[in-house]
Amino acid sequence: MLENRKYIVIGVFCLVGLVYLARLFYLQILDDSYSLESSSNSIKRVIEIPYRGQIYDRNGKLIVYNNPVYDLYVTPKKVYIPDTVAFCQLMGLERPEFDSIMASARAYSSNKPSLFLRQLSKEDFARIQDALVDYKGFEHVTSSTRTYPARTLANALGYVSEISKKQLDEQETPYYRQGDYIGHSGLEEQYESVLRGQRGIKFVMQDVHAVPKGSWKNGAFDSLAVAGKNLYTGIDVEIQQYADTLMQNKVGSVVAIEPSTGQILAMVSAPTYDPNILSSRYFSKSYSQLAKNPYKPLINRPVMASYRPGSTFKLIQSLVALQDGAVLPSSIFSHAGVPMKCHCNRSGRLNLSGAVQYSCNPYFYHVFRRLLYNNSERNTFKASAMGLHHWHDMVAKFGIGQQLGIDLPSERKGNLPDADYYNRMYGEKRWKFSTIYSLSIGEGELLITPLKMANVAAIIANRGWFYTPHLVAGIGKPGEGIDPKYLEKRDVGINPAFFEYVAEGMQGAVEHGTVTAGAIIPGITMCGKTGTSQNKKGKDHSIFVAFAPRENPKIAIAVFVENAGWGGVAAASVASLVIEKYIKRRVDNLALEKKIKEANYLPAITPPKKPAPIPKKIETPRDSAAKPLIVKTAPQRTASPAEPNLLVAQSVTANGN
C-alpha cells in the first residue's frame, strides 16, 4: 500500500515538472512576444504616424488636406561639416542657433539621430537635398502638415500643433508622446480621435551604437499605420469665402444654417486669418503675433462672443406671449406711461405683426409685463418671481442661456436670467418688473451668441423646431457616422400657427420697415428682424437675423457687426448679400456689395498709457541751505496706434461676384 502511494507522489511531481517544462518551451521557443520584450535593448520600435483625415465641404471641395514635409535629423557622431558658415547659409540659420541645436543633439545622444529642423517644405528640401551629400550625419524623414487651400474658416477648423506638457500629463489612456502633434480648437480638436488615425509600429534591429541593421523577423510583428477618417461638412466654401470678403475691416460674425438639416453653411469670425500661417515651422512666431493682435482674431466669435440680442429678441417674446395667451395677434397697446421710446410714429395702432415690423419698444414692454404678471395688474414681487420663472423656462426651449451642443469646443452659454439670478444680484424681494423691464427688448442681463440667434431664425423658418446646429455631416463617408443628437428634431413647444404672425412682421420689416431699402432682394421673399445691441464702450453693435424664402426656407442667418450702429444697415446688408449669393449663386446688387466691402467699422485701438516718469531727486549736501532740486524728464511721445495685423487681412477672392 505504501509502495503504491510512493509511485503516485512521484508521478505527481513528474507531471508538474513536465507542465513547467512545456510552459518554458512555449515561452522561450514558440512565443515571440517575450522574445520581443527581452530584446528591447537591440530592437528599436519605430512609430509610424498616419496621415490625418481630410476635411471637405458639402460639394466635395477640399477644405483641409495633408501636404508632405520633411523633418531633418542629425546624428552628432557622424557629422562632418567642412564649412559651417556655408552650411548655416544653406539652412537659413544663424551661427548661434546652429550651435544651440547641435548642443541639444549631443546632450540627447551622440549616436542616435535627433531633430535638427522640422517641417521643411518640398521647395526648401529640394533646395538643400543635393547639397546634403557634402554634409555627413544628416538624414530626412517624410511627414506631413495641414494645408488649407481655401484659406478660410480658420477659427472653426482650428489648427494642429505640438502637444503641451499639460495635455500629456492629463491623458486618460497613454497615446501621445513628447513632440507629437494634436488638434487644438475647432474641428481639429473636436474630432481629434477620428482625424488622427491609428499609428503603426515597425521593429528595427540595431547594434549597441543604435545603428539600424534591418527589419526584425522580416516585419512579422510590424503593423501599418491607418489614416484618419475624412470629415464631410455642411459648409459651402463659396458662400464662406464670399461672407469673408463682406466682413473685411469689420469685427463680428456671420452664421448661416440650412434650416431643414441644422447643417452650418457658413461660419465667419471677423477679423480672421489665413489658417496656413499656423501650419508651418514658424508656428510659435505666428501664434504669438495673432495672440497680441488687438482685434483678437483667435477668438471664434460665433460661439464664444456674447452680446445683448437687442430687438431681435422680440421675435422670441412674441412667440412666447402668443403661446402663453398673454397677447393675441390682434392685441394693440398704448404707448402712454411706457418708460422707453418707440422707433416709429404709429402710437397705439400696431398689432403684433406690426410691432415686429416696426420694432415697437413700448409694445414689447407691455408684452413682457403681461407675461410676468399673467395678465394681472398686481405689481408684486411674488408675481414677478413666478412670472419670470415661467418666462425663463419657455425662452430656454429656444436654446437661450445654454449650450446648443454644436460640434465645436468652447461654446459659451450666454445668460438667461431667472428669479434666482436677480435675488443674488439685488437681494430677495428687492426687485420687481420696473427693475428688469429692459429684458422686454433684449437688453439688460440677457447675453447670447451669434450661433444662437442664427438658430432662432432657423426655428422660425421651420415653424417651431430645429436640429442642433452642426458643422460635420459625415464621418468616413458623407451622411454617415455623425452623433445621433444631430439627427434628433427638437420642438420648442410653440403652436406652428403663431409663427405665421411673426413671419408676417419679419417680411414687413424687410420690405417696409426697419431694414434699409437697398437690402431687399428682387425675386426672393426675405423675412428678417433688425437689432441694435447697446455697447457701453463705443458705438452700438448692428444685428440682423433672417431666413429666406418665406415658404420652404433654404437658409437662416444671423449677422453681428460690432460698432456699426443701426441693425437695419450694416448687418442687414451683409445678410441680404449672403442670402442672395446662396440662393441665386450670384449677386445682382453690385452697388450694395461694393458699399459693404468698402465699409470699415474697425474700432480705433488706443495704445496703453505709459506710466508717468518718476521725478529724480538730486540730493544736496546736508549742510546746504538750498532746497533739493527736482529734475523733470521730458514727456515721452506716445506711439500712434498700430495698423491691424496683416495676418488678419482677408485676401480671399470669392468665386463669381
Short mmCIF file of C-alpha atoms in Angstrom, two decimals, residues 205-437:
data_model
loop_
_atom_site.label_atom_id
_atom_site.label_comp_id
_atom_site.label_asym_id
_atom_site.label_seq_id
_atom_site.Cartn_x
_atom_site.Cartn_y
_atom_site.Cartn_z
CA MET A 205 17.25 45.71 -35.32
CA GLN A 206 20.12 47.92 -34.18
CA ASP A 207 23.60 47.46 -32.78
CA VAL A 208 24.97 48.70 -29.48
CA HIS A 209 25.53 52.12 -31.04
CA ALA A 210 21.85 52.35 -32.12
CA VAL A 211 22.77 51.92 -35.78
CA PRO A 212 19.85 50.30 -37.71
CA LYS A 213 20.63 46.81 -39.08
CA GLY A 214 17.36 45.99 -40.85
CA SER A 215 13.85 44.78 -40.09
CA TRP A 216 13.34 42.36 -37.20
CA LYS A 217 11.97 38.94 -38.25
CA ASN A 218 11.12 40.29 -41.71
CA GLY A 219 8.44 42.57 -40.29
CA ALA A 220 6.35 39.76 -38.81
CA PHE A 221 5.31 41.96 -35.88
CA ASP A 222 5.10 45.24 -37.76
CA SER A 223 1.72 46.98 -38.05
CA LEU A 224 0.80 49.50 -40.71
CA ALA A 225 -0.42 52.98 -39.89
CA VAL A 226 -4.11 53.58 -40.68
CA ALA A 227 -5.02 57.05 -41.96
CA GLY A 228 -7.61 59.07 -40.07
CA LYS A 229 -11.20 59.26 -41.27
CA ASN A 230 -12.26 62.13 -43.50
CA LEU A 231 -14.82 64.70 -42.35
CA TYR A 232 -17.60 65.87 -44.66
CA THR A 233 -19.06 69.18 -43.53
CA GLY A 234 -22.18 71.15 -44.43
CA ILE A 235 -20.04 74.21 -45.20
CA ASP A 236 -20.45 75.81 -48.61
CA VAL A 237 -16.92 77.09 -49.26
CA GLU A 238 -18.02 79.51 -51.96
CA ILE A 239 -20.50 81.17 -49.60
CA GLN A 240 -17.99 81.08 -46.75
CA GLN A 241 -15.39 82.89 -48.84
CA TYR A 242 -17.93 85.43 -50.04
CA ALA A 243 -19.04 86.19 -46.48
CA ASP A 244 -15.35 86.59 -45.57
CA THR A 245 -14.94 89.34 -48.15
CA LEU A 246 -18.01 91.17 -46.86
CA MET A 247 -16.63 91.13 -43.30
CA GLN A 248 -13.24 92.61 -44.17
CA ASN A 249 -12.36 95.58 -41.94
CA LYS A 250 -15.12 94.61 -39.51
CA VAL A 251 -15.40 92.87 -36.17
CA GLY A 252 -18.23 90.39 -35.79
CA SER A 253 -19.80 87.18 -37.04
CA VAL A 254 -21.84 85.61 -39.80
CA VAL A 255 -23.57 82.29 -39.13
CA ALA A 256 -25.72 80.70 -41.83
CA ILE A 257 -27.70 77.48 -41.26
CA GLU A 258 -29.68 75.15 -43.50
CA PRO A 259 -32.96 75.04 -41.51
CA SER A 260 -34.09 71.63 -42.76
CA THR A 261 -30.93 69.85 -41.55
CA GLY A 262 -29.24 72.08 -38.97
CA GLN A 263 -26.05 71.96 -41.04
CA ILE A 264 -23.98 75.13 -40.90
CA LEU A 265 -23.44 76.65 -44.34
CA ALA A 266 -21.02 79.40 -43.31
CA MET A 267 -19.40 80.50 -40.07
CA VAL A 268 -17.37 83.69 -40.23
CA SER A 269 -15.47 85.11 -37.29
CA ALA A 270 -14.07 88.52 -38.17
CA PRO A 271 -11.35 89.52 -38.26
CA THR A 272 -9.83 86.19 -39.15
CA TYR A 273 -6.51 84.93 -40.51
CA ASP A 274 -5.10 82.56 -43.12
CA PRO A 275 -5.04 79.16 -41.36
CA ASN A 276 -1.89 78.19 -43.28
CA ILE A 277 0.22 80.51 -41.12
CA LEU A 278 -0.31 78.20 -38.13
CA SER A 279 0.70 75.19 -40.18
CA SER A 280 4.40 75.80 -40.62
CA ARG A 281 7.62 75.59 -38.64
CA TYR A 282 7.12 79.24 -37.73
CA PHE A 283 4.04 78.36 -35.65
CA SER A 284 5.24 79.94 -32.41
CA LYS A 285 6.07 83.28 -34.02
CA SER A 286 2.79 83.39 -35.98
CA TYR A 287 0.65 82.38 -33.00
CA SER A 288 2.30 84.98 -30.80
CA GLN A 289 1.63 87.65 -33.39
CA LEU A 290 -2.05 86.66 -33.61
CA ALA A 291 -2.41 86.50 -29.82
CA LYS A 292 -1.09 90.06 -29.48
CA ASN A 293 -3.36 91.47 -32.18
CA PRO A 294 -5.77 93.95 -30.52
CA TYR A 295 -8.71 92.73 -32.60
CA LYS A 296 -8.33 89.21 -31.16
CA PRO A 297 -8.56 87.12 -34.35
CA LEU A 298 -8.05 83.87 -32.40
CA ILE A 299 -11.48 84.18 -30.74
CA ASN A 300 -14.16 82.14 -32.51
CA ARG A 301 -16.85 84.80 -32.16
CA PRO A 302 -19.87 82.81 -33.46
CA VAL A 303 -19.71 80.52 -30.40
CA MET A 304 -17.58 82.48 -27.92
CA ALA A 305 -18.65 86.14 -28.18
CA SER A 306 -21.63 87.21 -26.05
CA TYR A 307 -23.89 90.13 -26.95
CA ARG A 308 -27.20 91.58 -25.87
CA PRO A 309 -29.62 90.47 -28.60
CA GLY A 310 -31.42 93.80 -28.73
CA SER A 311 -34.63 93.94 -30.74
CA THR A 312 -34.01 90.57 -32.40
CA PHE A 313 -35.15 89.08 -29.06
CA LYS A 314 -38.63 90.49 -29.73
CA LEU A 315 -39.20 87.51 -32.03
CA ILE A 316 -38.96 85.13 -29.08
CA GLN A 317 -41.02 87.44 -26.86
CA SER A 318 -43.79 87.45 -29.47
CA LEU A 319 -43.93 83.66 -29.79
CA VAL A 320 -43.77 83.00 -26.05
CA ALA A 321 -46.52 85.57 -25.37
CA LEU A 322 -48.79 84.11 -28.07
CA GLN A 323 -48.32 80.59 -26.76
CA ASP A 324 -48.91 81.70 -23.16
CA GLY A 325 -52.06 83.62 -24.08
CA ALA A 326 -50.64 86.87 -22.75
CA VAL A 327 -51.43 88.57 -26.08
CA LEU A 328 -53.41 87.89 -29.22
CA PRO A 329 -52.22 88.54 -32.78
CA SER A 330 -54.65 91.47 -32.82
CA SER A 331 -53.58 92.96 -29.47
CA ILE A 332 -52.87 96.70 -29.53
CA PHE A 333 -51.21 98.67 -26.73
CA SER A 334 -50.95 102.35 -25.95
CA HIS A 335 -47.57 103.99 -25.55
CA ALA A 336 -48.75 106.04 -22.59
CA GLY A 337 -46.76 105.64 -19.40
CA VAL A 338 -44.07 103.46 -21.00
CA PRO A 339 -40.50 104.43 -19.97
CA MET A 340 -38.97 103.72 -23.38
CA LYS A 341 -39.25 105.33 -26.78
CA CYS A 342 -40.64 103.87 -30.00
CA HIS A 343 -38.85 103.65 -33.35
CA CYS A 344 -41.98 104.69 -35.28
CA ASN A 345 -44.80 107.23 -35.17
CA ARG A 346 -47.65 104.73 -35.01
CA SER A 347 -48.54 105.02 -31.32
CA GLY A 348 -51.30 102.65 -30.30
CA ARG A 349 -52.09 101.46 -33.84
CA LEU A 350 -49.93 98.34 -34.18
CA ASN A 351 -50.93 94.72 -33.77
CA LEU A 352 -48.30 92.06 -33.04
CA SER A 353 -47.11 91.68 -36.67
CA GLY A 354 -46.87 95.45 -36.97
CA ALA A 355 -44.93 95.71 -33.73
CA VAL A 356 -42.39 93.22 -35.13
CA GLN A 357 -42.27 95.07 -38.44
CA TYR A 358 -41.52 98.46 -36.86
CA SER A 359 -39.72 97.09 -33.76
CA CYS A 360 -42.01 98.94 -31.36
CA ASN A 361 -40.37 99.10 -27.91
CA PRO A 362 -43.49 100.16 -25.91
CA TYR A 363 -45.45 97.27 -27.42
CA PHE A 364 -42.99 94.70 -26.12
CA TYR A 365 -42.81 96.45 -22.77
CA HIS A 366 -46.50 95.58 -22.38
CA VAL A 367 -45.97 92.07 -23.78
CA PHE A 368 -43.27 91.29 -21.22
CA ARG A 369 -45.31 92.81 -18.40
CA ARG A 370 -48.28 90.64 -19.26
CA LEU A 371 -46.07 87.57 -19.45
CA LEU A 372 -44.70 88.19 -15.96
CA TYR A 373 -47.99 89.04 -14.28
CA ASN A 374 -50.11 86.55 -16.22
CA ASN A 375 -52.48 89.36 -17.27
CA SER A 376 -52.69 90.52 -13.65
CA GLU A 377 -52.32 94.17 -12.70
CA ARG A 378 -50.75 93.32 -9.34
CA ASN A 379 -47.16 94.54 -9.44
CA THR A 380 -45.80 92.39 -6.61
CA PHE A 381 -42.53 90.62 -6.04
CA LYS A 382 -44.20 87.22 -5.85
CA ALA A 383 -45.95 87.77 -9.19
CA SER A 384 -42.70 88.98 -10.76
CA ALA A 385 -40.71 85.98 -9.50
CA MET A 386 -43.28 83.38 -10.56
CA GLY A 387 -43.84 85.03 -13.93
CA LEU A 388 -40.12 85.36 -14.61
CA HIS A 389 -39.57 81.69 -13.77
CA HIS A 390 -42.29 80.68 -16.26
CA TRP A 391 -40.91 83.07 -18.91
CA HIS A 392 -37.37 81.71 -18.37
CA ASP A 393 -38.48 78.11 -18.95
CA MET A 394 -40.29 78.96 -22.18
CA VAL A 395 -37.43 81.03 -23.60
CA ALA A 396 -34.89 78.35 -22.68
CA LYS A 397 -36.56 75.97 -25.14
CA PHE A 398 -35.12 78.15 -27.92
CA GLY A 399 -31.62 77.27 -26.71
CA ILE A 400 -31.04 80.60 -24.95
CA GLY A 401 -28.90 80.55 -21.80
CA GLN A 402 -27.41 77.13 -22.50
CA GLN A 403 -25.03 75.36 -24.83
CA LEU A 404 -26.74 74.27 -28.03
CA GLY A 405 -24.26 71.40 -28.42
CA ILE A 406 -22.54 72.37 -31.68
CA ASP A 407 -19.58 70.15 -32.60
CA LEU A 408 -17.02 72.76 -31.59
CA PRO A 409 -15.21 73.25 -28.29
CA SER A 410 -15.55 76.35 -26.13
CA GLU A 411 -19.21 77.13 -26.87
CA ARG A 412 -20.47 79.77 -24.44
CA LYS A 413 -23.84 79.51 -22.70
CA GLY A 414 -24.61 83.20 -22.67
CA ASN A 415 -27.05 84.32 -19.98
CA LEU A 416 -30.80 83.97 -19.47
CA PRO A 417 -31.60 85.47 -16.06
CA ASP A 418 -34.21 84.00 -13.75
CA ALA A 419 -35.57 84.94 -10.31
CA ASP A 420 -32.63 83.34 -8.51
CA TYR A 421 -30.25 85.43 -10.63
CA TYR A 422 -31.90 88.69 -9.55
CA ASN A 423 -32.17 87.52 -5.95
CA ARG A 424 -28.40 87.15 -5.95
CA MET A 425 -27.94 90.48 -7.70
CA TYR A 426 -30.36 92.66 -5.73
CA GLY A 427 -31.48 90.55 -2.79
CA GLU A 428 -34.76 88.71 -2.34
CA LYS A 429 -37.84 90.93 -2.62
CA ARG A 430 -35.66 93.87 -3.65
CA TRP A 431 -36.53 93.77 -7.35
CA LYS A 432 -39.67 93.75 -9.49
CA PHE A 433 -40.81 94.39 -13.05
CA SER A 434 -39.63 98.00 -13.04
CA THR A 435 -36.12 96.69 -12.25
CA ILE A 436 -35.92 94.26 -15.17
CA TYR A 437 -38.20 95.65 -17.89
#
